[in-house]
Amino acid sequence: QQQVKQSPQSLIVQKGGIPIINCAYENTAFDYFPWYQQFPGKGPALLIAIRPDVSEKKEGRFTISFNKSAKQFSLHIMDSQPGDSATYFCAASADTGKLIFGQGTTLQVKP
Amino acid sequence: NAGVTQTPKFRILKIGQSMTLQCTQDMNHNYMYWYRQDPGMGLKLIYYSVGAGITDKGEVPNGYNVSRSTTEDFPLRLELAAPSQTSVYFCANSRQGALYGYTFGSGTRLTVV
């Protein structure tokens, strides 16, 4: 019940495409859903996050869609660029402050 | 401004050896975490601390120990290294829990042979 399941494991898109990464959870106590971005050789960095009281959040080219009834959320990257090539992790947290991470998605954006 | 600093960056251990992964922060944040990252498995929480003198187990604590004697330092100890501990280890901190975002170090790549 503490798991966050992420798919796909890897994704290749052309520049300008809209990659979509999906995550699902079971624990209804989760109340905070961030996405982290990781470049090779670096630690993950917070990209964007959402609380369950909203269904969508946009920051620049990155959008989180949240479906509370389905217990799913997804990351969309608009007008993707080669510089967006990275590993993306979804995560979830209840009020304990500990993040439970998904398995990660390696995104490659081809020029 | 260094943020979260991990040392060493790389290390090869023999089975049964011990080592300490160092993590230090200059952000004065109370919360600190240790995660391990394995391919296709995401990040798994090993131990965490909500302040000096307070530590608690995460999802995968077996084979590891931690201490938190100061706000700045949160070392991770491997007592008897096993091949299953081959991984990339990340230390992170946050001001007060996940809502404020985690700042990660750049990681330690450990190989146990």
PDB file of C-alpha atoms in Angstrom:
ATOM      1  CA  GLN A   1       0.000   0.000   0.000  1.00  0.00           C
ATOM      2  CA  GLN A   2       3.040   2.223   0.387  1.00  0.00           C
ATOM      3  CA  GLN A   3       4.045   1.757  -3.230  1.00  0.00           C
ATOM      4  CA  VAL A   4       3.921   4.237  -6.048  1.00  0.00           C
ATOM      5  CA  LYS A   5       3.878   2.526  -9.433  1.00  0.00           C
ATOM      6  CA  GLN A   6       5.368   4.440 -12.356  1.00  0.00           C
ATOM      7  CA  SER A   7       5.248   3.773 -16.088  1.00  0.00           C
ATOM      8  CA  PRO A   8       6.721   3.567 -18.613  1.00  0.00           C
ATOM      9  CA  GLN A   9      10.242   2.625 -17.590  1.00  0.00           C
ATOM     10  CA  SER A  10      11.677   4.386 -20.640  1.00  0.00           C
ATOM     11  CA  LEU A  11      10.375   6.759 -23.269  1.00  0.00           C
ATOM     12  CA  ILE A  12      11.749   8.169 -26.511  1.00  0.00           C
ATOM     13  CA  VAL A  13      10.127  11.149 -28.233  1.00  0.00           C
ATOM     14  CA  GLN A  14      11.045  13.580 -30.964  1.00  0.00           C
ATOM     15  CA  LYS A  15      11.755  17.214 -30.172  1.00  0.00           C
ATOM     16  CA  GLY A  16       8.456  19.047 -29.798  1.00  0.00           C
ATOM     17  CA  GLY A  17       6.574  15.929 -28.744  1.00  0.00           C
ATOM     18  CA  ILE A  18       4.593  15.593 -25.516  1.00  0.00           C
ATOM     19  CA  PRO A  19       5.914  12.757 -23.354  1.00  0.00           C
ATOM     20  CA  ILE A  20       3.515  11.549 -20.669  1.00  0.00           C
ATOM     21  CA  ILE A  21       4.610   9.661 -17.569  1.00  0.00           C
ATOM     22  CA  ASN A  22       2.045   7.995 -15.352  1.00  0.00           C
ATOM     23  CA  CYS A  23       1.952   7.078 -11.683  1.00  0.00           C
ATOM     24  CA  ALA A  24      -0.553   5.233  -9.523  1.00  0.00           C
ATOM     25  CA  TYR A  25      -0.861   4.824  -5.775  1.00  0.00           C
ATOM     26  CA  GLU A  26      -2.991   2.934  -3.269  1.00  0.00           C
ATOM     27  CA  ASN A  27      -2.541   4.751   0.020  1.00  0.00           C
ATOM     28  CA  THR A  28      -5.337   7.313   0.361  1.00  0.00           C
ATOM     29  CA  ALA A  29      -3.375   9.032   3.142  1.00  0.00           C
ATOM     30  CA  PHE A  30      -0.946  10.416   0.552  1.00  0.00           C
ATOM     31  CA  ASP A  31      -1.526  14.149   0.271  1.00  0.00           C
ATOM     32  CA  TYR A  32       1.458  15.490  -1.625  1.00  0.00           C
ATOM     33  CA  PHE A  33       2.669  14.381  -5.053  1.00  0.00           C
ATOM     34  CA  PRO A  34       5.943  15.790  -6.391  1.00  0.00           C
ATOM     35  CA  TRP A  35       7.940  15.026  -9.490  1.00  0.00           C
ATOM     36  CA  TYR A  36      11.715  15.006  -9.421  1.00  0.00           C
ATOM     37  CA  GLN A  37      14.096  15.306 -12.386  1.00  0.00           C
ATOM     38  CA  GLN A  38      17.520  13.678 -12.392  1.00  0.00           C
ATOM     39  CA  PHE A  39      20.360  14.242 -14.852  1.00  0.00           C
ATOM     40  CA  PRO A  40      23.183  11.682 -15.163  1.00  0.00           C
ATOM     41  CA  GLY A  41      25.667  11.883 -12.321  1.00  0.00           C
ATOM     42  CA  LYS A  42      23.468  14.220 -10.299  1.00  0.00           C
ATOM     43  CA  GLY A  43      20.971  13.887  -7.501  1.00  0.00           C
ATOM     44  CA  PRO A  44      17.261  14.328  -8.217  1.00  0.00           C
ATOM     45  CA  ALA A  45      15.848  17.853  -8.077  1.00  0.00           C
ATOM     46  CA  LEU A  46      12.284  18.945  -7.408  1.00  0.00           C
ATOM     47  CA  LEU A  47      10.494  19.818 -10.651  1.00  0.00           C
ATOM     48  CA  ILE A  48       6.847  20.375  -9.809  1.00  0.00           C
ATOM     49  CA  ALA A  49       4.364  19.196  -7.182  1.00  0.00           C
ATOM     50  CA  ILE A  50       0.629  19.005  -6.586  1.00  0.00           C
ATOM     51  CA  ARG A  51      -1.776  18.566  -3.679  1.00  0.00           C
ATOM     52  CA  PRO A  52      -4.949  16.465  -4.129  1.00  0.00           C
ATOM     53  CA  ASP A  53      -7.300  19.458  -3.868  1.00  0.00           C
ATOM     54  CA  VAL A  54      -6.524  20.475  -7.476  1.00  0.00           C
ATOM     55  CA  SER A  55      -6.750  18.451 -10.690  1.00  0.00           C
ATOM     56  CA  GLU A  56      -4.008  20.170 -12.657  1.00  0.00           C
ATOM     57  CA  LYS A  57      -0.935  22.295 -12.107  1.00  0.00           C
ATOM     58  CA  LYS A  58       1.281  23.948 -14.730  1.00  0.00           C
ATOM     59  CA  GLU A  59       4.762  25.341 -14.368  1.00  0.00           C
ATOM     60  CA  GLY A  60       6.234  26.426 -17.665  1.00  0.00           C
ATOM     61  CA  ARG A  61       6.210  23.446 -20.036  1.00  0.00           C
ATOM     62  CA  PHE A  62       5.538  20.941 -17.254  1.00  0.00           C
ATOM     63  CA  THR A  63       2.004  19.956 -16.227  1.00  0.00           C
ATOM     64  CA  ILE A  64       0.772  17.557 -13.563  1.00  0.00           C
ATOM     65  CA  SER A  65      -2.683  16.036 -14.021  1.00  0.00           C
ATOM     66  CA  PHE A  66      -4.221  14.500 -10.920  1.00  0.00           C
ATOM     67  CA  ASN A  67      -7.169  12.089 -10.717  1.00  0.00           C
ATOM     68  CA  LYS A  68      -8.041  11.564  -7.071  1.00  0.00           C
ATOM     69  CA  SER A  69     -10.818   9.012  -7.660  1.00  0.00           C
ATOM     70  CA  ALA A  70      -8.550   6.843  -9.818  1.00  0.00           C
ATOM     71  CA  LYS A  71      -5.566   7.427  -7.528  1.00  0.00           C
ATOM     72  CA  GLN A  72      -3.423   8.350 -10.500  1.00  0.00           C
ATOM     73  CA  PHE A  73      -1.333  11.316 -11.544  1.00  0.00           C
ATOM     74  CA  SER A  74       0.781  12.075 -14.565  1.00  0.00           C
ATOM     75  CA  LEU A  75       3.460  14.422 -15.851  1.00  0.00           C
ATOM     76  CA  HIS A  76       3.170  16.008 -19.292  1.00  0.00           C
ATOM     77  CA  ILE A  77       6.079  17.853 -20.890  1.00  0.00           C
ATOM     78  CA  MET A  78       4.924  20.267 -23.575  1.00  0.00           C
ATOM     79  CA  ASP A  79       7.166  21.075 -26.558  1.00  0.00           C
ATOM     80  CA  SER A  80       9.850  18.726 -25.243  1.00  0.00           C
ATOM     81  CA  GLN A  81      13.485  19.626 -25.862  1.00  0.00           C
ATOM     82  CA  PRO A  82      16.696  17.556 -25.929  1.00  0.00           C
ATOM     83  CA  GLY A  83      17.650  19.277 -22.666  1.00  0.00           C
ATOM     84  CA  ASP A  84      14.646  17.570 -21.041  1.00  0.00           C
ATOM     85  CA  SER A  85      16.371  14.196 -21.493  1.00  0.00           C
ATOM     86  CA  ALA A  86      16.658  12.893 -17.946  1.00  0.00           C
ATOM     87  CA  THR A  87      15.180  10.406 -15.498  1.00  0.00           C
ATOM     88  CA  TYR A  88      11.894  11.459 -13.944  1.00  0.00           C
ATOM     89  CA  PHE A  89      10.567  10.185 -10.633  1.00  0.00           C
ATOM     90  CA  CYS A  90       7.100  10.596  -9.260  1.00  0.00           C
ATOM     91  CA  ALA A  91       6.698  10.446  -5.508  1.00  0.00           C
ATOM     92  CA  ALA A  92       4.086  10.641  -2.797  1.00  0.00           C
ATOM     93  CA  SER A  93       4.012  11.592   0.832  1.00  0.00           C
ATOM     94  CA  ALA A  94       1.621  11.497   3.733  1.00  0.00           C
ATOM     95  CA  ASP A  95       2.064  13.963   6.591  1.00  0.00           C
ATOM     96  CA  THR A  96       5.092  12.106   7.928  1.00  0.00           C
ATOM     97  CA  GLY A  97       7.327  13.934   5.509  1.00  0.00           C
ATOM     98  CA  LYS A  98       8.883  10.844   3.980  1.00  0.00           C
ATOM     99  CA  LEU A  99       8.748  10.576   0.211  1.00  0.00           C
ATOM    100  CA  ILE A 100       7.921   7.250  -1.445  1.00  0.00           C
ATOM    101  CA  PHE A 101       9.337   7.264  -4.965  1.00  0.00           C
ATOM    102  CA  GLY A 102       8.190   5.534  -8.116  1.00  0.00           C
ATOM    103  CA  GLN A 103      10.526   3.364 -10.161  1.00  0.00           C
ATOM    104  CA  GLY A 104      11.647   6.149 -12.499  1.00  0.00           C
ATOM    105  CA  THR A 105      11.262   6.859 -16.218  1.00  0.00           C
ATOM    106  CA  THR A 106      14.223   7.517 -18.459  1.00  0.00           C
ATOM    107  CA  LEU A 107      13.231  10.051 -21.111  1.00  0.00           C
ATOM    108  CA  GLN A 108      15.178  10.666 -24.290  1.00  0.00           C
ATOM    109  CA  VAL A 109      14.176  13.570 -26.508  1.00  0.00           C
ATOM    110  CA  LYS A 110      15.678  13.247 -29.962  1.00  0.00           C
ATOM    111  CA  PRO A 111      16.675  16.408 -31.856  1.00  0.00           C
TER     112      PRO A 111
ATOM    113  CA  ASN B   1      26.768  27.607  -1.054  1.00  0.00           C
ATOM    114  CA  ALA B   2      27.457  23.847  -1.037  1.00  0.00           C
ATOM    115  CA  GLY B   3      24.003  22.540  -0.002  1.00  0.00           C
ATOM    116  CA  VAL B   4      24.305  18.781   0.615  1.00  0.00           C
ATOM    117  CA  THR B   5      27.773  17.286   0.201  1.00  0.00           C
ATOM    118  CA  GLN B   6      28.481  13.563  -0.055  1.00  0.00           C
ATOM    119  CA  THR B   7      31.834  11.832   0.116  1.00  0.00           C
ATOM    120  CA  PRO B   8      33.289   9.763  -1.409  1.00  0.00           C
ATOM    121  CA  LYS B   9      31.845   9.908  -4.937  1.00  0.00           C
ATOM    122  CA  PHE B  10      32.965   6.390  -5.789  1.00  0.00           C
ATOM    123  CA  ARG B  11      34.097   3.429  -3.720  1.00  0.00           C
ATOM    124  CA  ILE B  12      34.822  -0.251  -4.259  1.00  0.00           C
ATOM    125  CA  LEU B  13      34.526  -2.488  -1.203  1.00  0.00           C
ATOM    126  CA  LYS B  14      35.282  -6.125  -0.701  1.00  0.00           C
ATOM    127  CA  ILE B  15      32.640  -8.389   0.825  1.00  0.00           C
ATOM    128  CA  GLY B  16      32.720  -8.105   4.602  1.00  0.00           C
ATOM    129  CA  GLN B  17      34.492  -4.753   4.714  1.00  0.00           C
ATOM    130  CA  SER B  18      33.003  -1.750   6.475  1.00  0.00           C
ATOM    131  CA  MET B  19      32.762   1.876   5.486  1.00  0.00           C
ATOM    132  CA  THR B  20      31.020   5.122   6.287  1.00  0.00           C
ATOM    133  CA  LEU B  21      29.361   7.279   3.674  1.00  0.00           C
ATOM    134  CA  GLN B  22      29.606  10.890   4.713  1.00  0.00           C
ATOM    135  CA  CYS B  23      26.856  13.475   4.287  1.00  0.00           C
ATOM    136  CA  THR B  24      27.041  17.053   5.473  1.00  0.00           C
ATOM    137  CA  GLN B  25      24.791  20.070   4.877  1.00  0.00           C
ATOM    138  CA  ASP B  26      25.226  23.804   5.288  1.00  0.00           C
ATOM    139  CA  MET B  27      21.510  24.642   5.000  1.00  0.00           C
ATOM    140  CA  ASN B  28      20.633  24.212   8.698  1.00  0.00           C
ATOM    141  CA  HIS B  29      17.714  21.947   7.790  1.00  0.00           C
ATOM    142  CA  ASN B  30      16.349  19.590  10.414  1.00  0.00           C
ATOM    143  CA  TYR B  31      15.286  16.701   8.181  1.00  0.00           C
ATOM    144  CA  MET B  32      17.852  14.443   6.546  1.00  0.00           C
ATOM    145  CA  TYR B  33      17.451  11.231   4.580  1.00  0.00           C
ATOM    146  CA  TRP B  34      19.448   8.405   3.050  1.00  0.00           C
ATOM    147  CA  TYR B  35      18.152   6.732  -0.122  1.00  0.00           C
ATOM    148  CA  ARG B  36      19.595   4.053  -2.352  1.00  0.00           C
ATOM    149  CA  GLN B  37      18.941   4.019  -6.078  1.00  0.00           C
ATOM    150  CA  ASP B  38      18.970   0.809  -8.080  1.00  0.00           C
ATOM    151  CA  PRO B  39      18.120   0.519 -11.806  1.00  0.00           C
ATOM    152  CA  GLY B  40      14.403   0.088 -12.368  1.00  0.00           C
ATOM    153  CA  MET B  41      13.709   0.263  -8.639  1.00  0.00           C
ATOM    154  CA  GLY B  42      13.574   3.977  -8.012  1.00  0.00           C
ATOM    155  CA  LEU B  43      14.785   5.420  -4.741  1.00  0.00           C
ATOM    156  CA  LYS B  44      14.320   3.455  -1.543  1.00  0.00           C
ATOM    157  CA  LEU B  45      14.512   5.126   1.868  1.00  0.00           C
ATOM    158  CA  ILE B  46      17.127   3.587   4.160  1.00  0.00           C
ATOM    159  CA  TYR B  47      17.070   5.861   7.227  1.00  0.00           C
ATOM    160  CA  TYR B  48      15.928   9.340   8.045  1.00  0.00           C
ATOM    161  CA  SER B  49      16.314  11.913  10.813  1.00  0.00           C
ATOM    162  CA  VAL B  50      14.060  14.776  11.902  1.00  0.00           C
ATOM    163  CA  GLY B  51      16.728  16.439  14.009  1.00  0.00           C
ATOM    164  CA  ALA B  52      19.961  15.964  15.922  1.00  0.00           C
ATOM    165  CA  GLY B  53      19.780  12.872  18.107  1.00  0.00           C
ATOM    166  CA  ILE B  54      16.701  11.453  16.354  1.00  0.00           C
ATOM    167  CA  THR B  55      16.847   8.746  13.693  1.00  0.00           C
ATOM    168  CA  ASP B  56      14.369   6.206  12.343  1.00  0.00           C
ATOM    169  CA  LYS B  57      14.263   3.333   9.882  1.00  0.00           C
ATOM    170  CA  GLY B  58      12.963   3.628   6.366  1.00  0.00           C
ATOM    171  CA  GLU B  59      11.923   0.930   3.884  1.00  0.00           C
ATOM    172  CA  VAL B  60      15.268  -0.894   3.579  1.00  0.00           C
ATOM    173  CA  PRO B  61      17.358  -0.402   6.765  1.00  0.00           C
ATOM    174  CA  ASN B  62      18.899  -3.867   7.075  1.00  0.00           C
ATOM    175  CA  GLY B  63      22.694  -3.834   6.863  1.00  0.00           C
ATOM    176  CA  TYR B  64      22.967  -0.106   7.582  1.00  0.00           C
ATOM    177  CA  ASN B  65      23.272   2.185  10.583  1.00  0.00           C
ATOM    178  CA  VAL B  66      23.127   5.946  11.008  1.00  0.00           C
ATOM    179  CA  SER B  67      23.818   8.575  13.624  1.00  0.00           C
ATOM    180  CA  ARG B  68      22.878  12.250  13.883  1.00  0.00           C
ATOM    181  CA  SER B  69      24.980  13.941  16.527  1.00  0.00           C
ATOM    182  CA  THR B  70      24.812  17.365  14.855  1.00  0.00           C
ATOM    183  CA  THR B  71      22.389  19.170  12.553  1.00  0.00           C
ATOM    184  CA  GLU B  72      25.029  19.267   9.828  1.00  0.00           C
ATOM    185  CA  ASP B  73      26.148  15.641   9.588  1.00  0.00           C
ATOM    186  CA  PHE B  74      24.278  12.420   8.861  1.00  0.00           C
ATOM    187  CA  PRO B  75      26.727   9.563   8.150  1.00  0.00           C
ATOM    188  CA  LEU B  76      25.603   6.148   6.889  1.00  0.00           C
ATOM    189  CA  ARG B  77      27.528   3.124   8.112  1.00  0.00           C
ATOM    190  CA  LEU B  78      27.833  -0.234   6.332  1.00  0.00           C
ATOM    191  CA  GLU B  79      29.223  -2.792   8.774  1.00  0.00           C
ATOM    192  CA  LEU B  80      29.614  -5.973   6.710  1.00  0.00           C
ATOM    193  CA  ALA B  81      29.375  -5.108   3.036  1.00  0.00           C
ATOM    194  CA  ALA B  82      27.455  -7.515   0.805  1.00  0.00           C
ATOM    195  CA  PRO B  83      27.038  -7.552  -2.991  1.00  0.00           C
ATOM    196  CA  SER B  84      23.361  -6.629  -2.503  1.00  0.00           C
ATOM    197  CA  GLN B  85      24.547  -3.264  -1.192  1.00  0.00           C
ATOM    198  CA  THR B  86      26.021  -2.327  -4.556  1.00  0.00           C
ATOM    199  CA  SER B  87      24.056   0.783  -5.393  1.00  0.00           C
ATOM    200  CA  VAL B  88      24.104   4.554  -5.709  1.00  0.00           C
ATOM    201  CA  TYR B  89      23.459   6.223  -2.371  1.00  0.00           C
ATOM    202  CA  PHE B  90      21.894   9.650  -2.045  1.00  0.00           C
ATOM    203  CA  CYS B  91      21.689  11.845   0.989  1.00  0.00           C
ATOM    204  CA  ALA B  92      19.008  14.537   1.056  1.00  0.00           C
ATOM    205  CA  ASN B  93      17.667  17.187   3.374  1.00  0.00           C
ATOM    206  CA  SER B  94      14.534  19.254   3.729  1.00  0.00           C
ATOM    207  CA  ARG B  95      13.545  22.207   5.873  1.00  0.00           C
ATOM    208  CA  GLN B  96      10.594  20.439   7.419  1.00  0.00           C
ATOM    209  CA  GLY B  97       9.372  17.389   5.558  1.00  0.00           C
ATOM    210  CA  ALA B  98       8.512  16.636   1.945  1.00  0.00           C
ATOM    211  CA  LEU B  99       6.322  19.709   1.359  1.00  0.00           C
ATOM    212  CA  TYR B 100       9.364  21.962   1.301  1.00  0.00           C
ATOM    213  CA  GLY B 101      11.189  19.845  -1.268  1.00  0.00           C
ATOM    214  CA  TYR B 102      14.229  17.695  -0.854  1.00  0.00           C
ATOM    215  CA  THR B 103      17.745  18.855  -1.734  1.00  0.00           C
ATOM    216  CA  PHE B 104      19.840  15.881  -2.787  1.00  0.00           C
ATOM    217  CA  GLY B 105      23.573  15.432  -2.768  1.00  0.00           C
ATOM    218  CA  SER B 106      25.333  14.216  -5.905  1.00  0.00           C
ATOM    219  CA  GLY B 107      25.526  10.629  -4.694  1.00  0.00           C
ATOM    220  CA  THR B 108      28.053   7.923  -3.816  1.00  0.00           C
ATOM    221  CA  ARG B 109      28.429   5.022  -6.225  1.00  0.00           C
ATOM    222  CA  LEU B 110      29.338   1.936  -4.194  1.00  0.00           C
ATOM    223  CA  THR B 111      30.387  -1.410  -5.636  1.00  0.00           C
ATOM    224  CA  VAL B 112      30.817  -4.458  -3.389  1.00  0.00           C
ATOM    225  CA  VAL B 113      32.893  -7.249  -4.914  1.00  0.00           C
TER     226      VAL B 113
END
